Amino acid sequence: PLLKKPSPEWWEIVFFDMEMAAVLFPPKKTAQAKKEVAGIIRMTGLRRGARVLDAACGIGRHAHEFARRGFQVVGVDACPAYVKAAKRPSPLSSPRGRGSRAEFYRAELRDLRPHHGRFDLAVNLFTSFGYYRKAADNERALSQMVLCLKPGGTLILELRCREGLENLQERSWRVLEGGFLLEEHSWVEAGRRMKNTWTILKGPDRRTAVFELQIYSIPELKALFRRAGLKSIR
């Protein structure tokens, strides 16, 4: 039979590499992980020694901070370069307590079977949900994260819902080290998805990355969470 190779996802073509990591995770953004992890611990009442899954962990900025605070941490990401970077020694990776550590693996959110049923907390941060072209794949990713939880476990997603993007600027500029980033946004598929074009300008060099994200309203997200088996949604 003639088998057609599936089209690569957008992050496999244009986006996630170490050049883009410098844009996504500058030192100021990495330093924010301390406050963000502290806030998550306050929100959840998570006790030291609990098991934490950082799903779509990037270069490991949150995973290392959780480990430093005495949690048992696993980080997964689809980008091999980011997983490799996360495994390097980090100033955030020195644990307070004996036995604390962060482990990192390459994995897509659609398939987290090796990690099912192991975690007290799973986090998906920095708008790392909605990447897939098909809505069913995004819903599967959510279900896989939920399946990684122990009974009574908690999932935290950080993302921007449709209600918070209604007045988003179509074009904005950001200063980078040695250059600039132009971000352009437009709605597609009747407002169900957002098309983003990032143009990095450094001297005579130009790099453009185009990607889309599925954007959900608050009611849509609550419905997704309920179908995935989550209770007590806040």
Short mmCIF file of N, CA and C in Angstrom, two decimals, residues 134-224:
data_model
loop_
_atom_site.label_atom_id
_atom_site.label_comp_id
_atom_site.label_asym_id
_atom_site.label_seq_id
_atom_site.Cartn_x
_atom_site.Cartn_y
_atom_site.Cartn_z
N LYS A 134 -5.73 19.67 14.97
CA LYS A 134 -7.05 19.10 15.16
C LYS A 134 -7.51 19.30 16.61
N ALA A 135 -8.75 19.75 16.76
CA ALA A 135 -9.30 19.95 18.10
C ALA A 135 -9.28 18.65 18.89
N ALA A 136 -9.51 17.52 18.22
CA ALA A 136 -9.51 16.23 18.92
C ALA A 136 -8.14 15.91 19.51
N ASP A 137 -7.07 16.33 18.83
CA ASP A 137 -5.73 16.09 19.36
C ASP A 137 -5.46 16.95 20.59
N ASN A 138 -5.96 18.18 20.58
CA ASN A 138 -5.80 19.02 21.76
C ASN A 138 -6.56 18.44 22.95
N GLU A 139 -7.77 17.92 22.67
CA GLU A 139 -8.55 17.31 23.75
C GLU A 139 -7.85 16.05 24.26
N ARG A 140 -7.23 15.29 23.36
CA ARG A 140 -6.48 14.10 23.79
C ARG A 140 -5.30 14.50 24.67
N ALA A 141 -4.62 15.60 24.31
CA ALA A 141 -3.50 16.07 25.13
C ALA A 141 -3.96 16.39 26.55
N LEU A 142 -5.11 17.05 26.66
CA LEU A 142 -5.64 17.35 27.99
C LEU A 142 -5.96 16.07 28.75
N SER A 143 -6.60 15.12 28.09
CA SER A 143 -6.95 13.86 28.75
C SER A 143 -5.70 13.12 29.20
N GLN A 144 -4.63 13.17 28.40
CA GLN A 144 -3.40 12.50 28.78
C GLN A 144 -2.79 13.13 30.03
N MET A 145 -2.83 14.45 30.13
CA MET A 145 -2.30 15.10 31.34
C MET A 145 -3.13 14.70 32.57
N VAL A 146 -4.45 14.63 32.40
CA VAL A 146 -5.30 14.23 33.52
C VAL A 146 -4.99 12.79 33.93
N LEU A 147 -4.75 11.91 32.98
CA LEU A 147 -4.46 10.52 33.28
C LEU A 147 -3.13 10.35 34.03
N CYS A 148 -2.28 11.35 33.97
CA CYS A 148 -1.01 11.30 34.70
C CYS A 148 -1.19 11.56 36.19
N LEU A 149 -2.37 12.02 36.60
CA LEU A 149 -2.60 12.37 38.00
C LEU A 149 -2.98 11.15 38.83
N LYS A 150 -2.55 11.19 40.08
CA LYS A 150 -3.08 10.25 41.06
C LYS A 150 -4.52 10.65 41.39
N PRO A 151 -5.31 9.75 41.99
CA PRO A 151 -6.64 10.16 42.48
C PRO A 151 -6.52 11.36 43.41
N GLY A 152 -7.33 12.39 43.16
CA GLY A 152 -7.27 13.60 43.96
C GLY A 152 -6.22 14.59 43.51
N GLY A 153 -5.49 14.27 42.44
CA GLY A 153 -4.45 15.17 41.95
C GLY A 153 -5.01 16.40 41.28
N THR A 154 -4.13 17.37 41.01
CA THR A 154 -4.53 18.68 40.48
C THR A 154 -3.81 18.96 39.17
N LEU A 155 -4.52 19.55 38.23
CA LEU A 155 -3.93 20.03 36.97
C LEU A 155 -4.06 21.54 36.92
N ILE A 156 -2.97 22.22 36.59
CA ILE A 156 -2.99 23.68 36.40
C ILE A 156 -2.58 23.99 34.97
N LEU A 157 -3.43 24.72 34.27
CA LEU A 157 -3.11 25.23 32.93
C LEU A 157 -3.01 26.75 33.00
N GLU A 158 -1.97 27.28 32.40
CA GLU A 158 -1.83 28.73 32.24
C GLU A 158 -1.94 29.05 30.76
N LEU A 159 -2.99 29.75 30.37
CA LEU A 159 -3.18 30.10 28.98
C LEU A 159 -4.14 31.28 28.88
N ARG A 160 -4.20 31.87 27.71
CA ARG A 160 -5.08 33.01 27.48
C ARG A 160 -6.32 32.52 26.75
N CYS A 161 -7.47 32.78 27.34
CA CYS A 161 -8.73 32.34 26.73
C CYS A 161 -9.23 33.42 25.76
N ARG A 162 -10.27 33.08 25.01
CA ARG A 162 -10.76 33.99 23.97
C ARG A 162 -11.24 35.31 24.57
N GLU A 163 -11.86 35.26 25.73
CA GLU A 163 -12.36 36.49 26.35
C GLU A 163 -11.24 37.48 26.67
N GLY A 164 -10.04 36.98 26.90
CA GLY A 164 -8.92 37.85 27.22
C GLY A 164 -8.14 38.34 26.02
N LEU A 165 -8.56 37.92 24.82
CA LEU A 165 -7.83 38.27 23.60
C LEU A 165 -8.64 39.13 22.64
N GLU A 166 -9.84 39.54 23.07
CA GLU A 166 -10.71 40.27 22.15
C GLU A 166 -10.12 41.60 21.71
N ASN A 167 -9.32 42.22 22.58
CA ASN A 167 -8.73 43.52 22.25
C ASN A 167 -7.22 43.42 22.01
N LEU A 168 -6.76 42.24 21.62
CA LEU A 168 -5.34 42.05 21.38
C LEU A 168 -4.87 42.90 20.20
N GLN A 169 -3.73 43.57 20.37
CA GLN A 169 -3.16 44.36 19.28
C GLN A 169 -2.76 43.44 18.12
N GLU A 170 -3.07 43.88 16.90
CA GLU A 170 -2.71 43.08 15.74
C GLU A 170 -1.20 43.06 15.50
N ARG A 171 -0.52 44.14 15.88
CA ARG A 171 0.94 44.22 15.71
C ARG A 171 1.56 44.82 16.97
N SER A 172 2.68 44.25 17.39
CA SER A 172 3.41 44.82 18.52
C SER A 172 4.89 44.50 18.36
N TRP A 173 5.72 45.36 18.95
CA TRP A 173 7.17 45.20 18.87
C TRP A 173 7.73 44.90 20.26
N ARG A 174 8.76 44.09 20.29
CA ARG A 174 9.47 43.81 21.53
C ARG A 174 10.97 43.95 21.28
N VAL A 175 11.67 44.56 22.21
CA VAL A 175 13.13 44.71 22.10
C VAL A 175 13.79 43.41 22.55
N LEU A 176 14.69 42.89 21.73
CA LEU A 176 15.47 41.72 22.07
C LEU A 176 16.93 42.12 22.26
N GLU A 177 17.71 41.22 22.82
CA GLU A 177 19.14 41.46 22.90
C GLU A 177 19.71 41.44 21.48
N GLY A 178 20.15 42.60 21.02
CA GLY A 178 20.73 42.70 19.68
C GLY A 178 19.73 42.81 18.56
N GLY A 179 18.45 43.08 18.87
CA GLY A 179 17.48 43.18 17.79
C GLY A 179 16.07 43.45 18.27
N PHE A 180 15.09 43.07 17.45
CA PHE A 180 13.69 43.34 17.73
C PHE A 180 12.84 42.14 17.30
N LEU A 181 11.67 42.03 17.92
CA LEU A 181 10.69 41.02 17.55
C LEU A 181 9.39 41.73 17.19
N LEU A 182 8.89 41.46 15.99
CA LEU A 182 7.58 41.94 15.56
C LEU A 182 6.59 40.78 15.68
N GLU A 183 5.53 40.98 16.49
CA GLU A 183 4.49 39.97 16.65
C GLU A 183 3.22 40.45 15.95
N GLU A 184 2.68 39.61 15.07
CA GLU A 184 1.44 39.92 14.36
C GLU A 184 0.43 38.80 14.61
N HIS A 185 -0.82 39.19 14.87
CA HIS A 185 -1.86 38.22 15.23
C HIS A 185 -3.11 38.46 14.38
N SER A 186 -3.76 37.36 14.01
CA SER A 186 -5.05 37.46 13.31
C SER A 186 -5.88 36.22 13.63
N TRP A 187 -7.21 36.40 13.63
CA TRP A 187 -8.11 35.29 13.89
C TRP A 187 -8.38 34.53 12.61
N VAL A 188 -8.44 33.20 12.69
CA VAL A 188 -8.78 32.36 11.56
C VAL A 188 -9.81 31.33 12.02
N GLU A 189 -10.42 30.65 11.06
CA GLU A 189 -11.45 29.64 11.34
C GLU A 189 -12.55 30.19 12.25
N ALA A 190 -13.07 31.36 11.83
CA ALA A 190 -14.19 31.99 12.54
C ALA A 190 -13.88 32.23 14.02
N GLY A 191 -12.63 32.57 14.31
CA GLY A 191 -12.25 32.90 15.67
C GLY A 191 -11.90 31.72 16.54
N ARG A 192 -11.86 30.52 15.95
CA ARG A 192 -11.51 29.34 16.76
C ARG A 192 -10.00 29.19 16.93
N ARG A 193 -9.25 29.76 16.00
CA ARG A 193 -7.80 29.66 16.06
C ARG A 193 -7.17 31.04 15.85
N MET A 194 -5.97 31.21 16.37
CA MET A 194 -5.25 32.45 16.16
C MET A 194 -3.97 32.17 15.38
N LYS A 195 -3.78 32.92 14.32
CA LYS A 195 -2.56 32.84 13.51
C LYS A 195 -1.57 33.88 14.03
N ASN A 196 -0.36 33.44 14.28
CA ASN A 196 0.68 34.32 14.81
C ASN A 196 1.88 34.32 13.87
N THR A 197 2.38 35.49 13.57
CA THR A 197 3.59 35.63 12.77
C THR A 197 4.62 36.39 13.57
N TRP A 198 5.71 35.73 13.87
CA TRP A 198 6.81 36.35 14.60
C TRP A 198 7.96 36.61 13.63
N THR A 199 8.43 37.85 13.61
CA THR A 199 9.58 38.22 12.77
C THR A 199 10.68 38.74 13.67
N ILE A 200 11.80 38.05 13.66
CA ILE A 200 12.96 38.43 14.47
C ILE A 200 13.94 39.18 13.57
N LEU A 201 14.29 40.40 13.97
CA LEU A 201 15.22 41.23 13.21
C LEU A 201 16.46 41.48 14.05
N LYS A 202 17.60 41.02 13.54
CA LYS A 202 18.89 41.27 14.20
C LYS A 202 19.87 41.72 13.14
N GLY A 203 20.09 43.04 13.08
CA GLY A 203 20.94 43.58 12.03
C GLY A 203 20.34 43.26 10.67
N PRO A 204 21.15 42.74 9.75
CA PRO A 204 20.62 42.40 8.42
C PRO A 204 19.88 41.07 8.40
N ASP A 205 19.89 40.34 9.49
CA ASP A 205 19.27 39.01 9.53
C ASP A 205 17.79 39.10 9.90
N ARG A 206 17.01 38.28 9.25
CA ARG A 206 15.57 38.23 9.50
C ARG A 206 15.14 36.77 9.57
N ARG A 207 14.31 36.45 10.56
CA ARG A 207 13.74 35.11 10.67
C ARG A 207 12.25 35.26 10.95
N THR A 208 11.44 34.51 10.20
CA THR A 208 9.99 34.57 10.37
C THR A 208 9.47 33.19 10.74
N ALA A 209 8.61 33.15 11.75
CA ALA A 209 7.96 31.92 12.19
C ALA A 209 6.46 32.15 12.22
N VAL A 210 5.71 31.29 11.55
CA VAL A 210 4.25 31.39 11.50
C VAL A 210 3.66 30.17 12.19
N PHE A 211 2.73 30.39 13.12
CA PHE A 211 2.13 29.26 13.82
C PHE A 211 0.71 29.62 14.24
N GLU A 212 -0.07 28.60 14.53
CA GLU A 212 -1.45 28.79 14.95
C GLU A 212 -1.70 28.07 16.27
N LEU A 213 -2.65 28.59 17.03
CA LEU A 213 -3.09 27.98 18.28
C LEU A 213 -4.61 27.93 18.32
N GLN A 214 -5.13 26.85 18.84
CA GLN A 214 -6.57 26.78 19.11
C GLN A 214 -6.86 27.62 20.35
N ILE A 215 -7.82 28.52 20.24
CA ILE A 215 -8.18 29.42 21.33
C ILE A 215 -9.57 29.04 21.84
N TYR A 216 -9.68 28.88 23.16
CA TYR A 216 -10.93 28.44 23.77
C TYR A 216 -11.54 29.56 24.60
N SER A 217 -12.87 29.58 24.65
CA SER A 217 -13.56 30.44 25.60
C SER A 217 -13.57 29.76 26.96
N ILE A 218 -13.93 30.51 28.00
CA ILE A 218 -14.00 29.93 29.35
C ILE A 218 -15.03 28.80 29.41
N PRO A 219 -16.24 28.97 28.86
CA PRO A 219 -17.18 27.84 28.88
C PRO A 219 -16.66 26.61 28.13
N GLU A 220 -15.97 26.84 27.01
CA GLU A 220 -15.41 25.71 26.26
C GLU A 220 -14.35 24.99 27.07
N LEU A 221 -13.51 25.74 27.76
CA LEU A 221 -12.49 25.12 28.59
C LEU A 221 -13.11 24.30 29.72
N LYS A 222 -14.14 24.85 30.36
CA LYS A 222 -14.79 24.11 31.45
C LYS A 222 -15.40 22.80 30.93
N ALA A 223 -15.97 22.86 29.73
CA ALA A 223 -16.54 21.65 29.15
C ALA A 223 -15.46 20.63 28.85
N LEU A 224 -14.32 21.10 28.33
CA LEU A 224 -13.19 20.20 28.08
C LEU A 224 -12.72 19.54 29.37
#
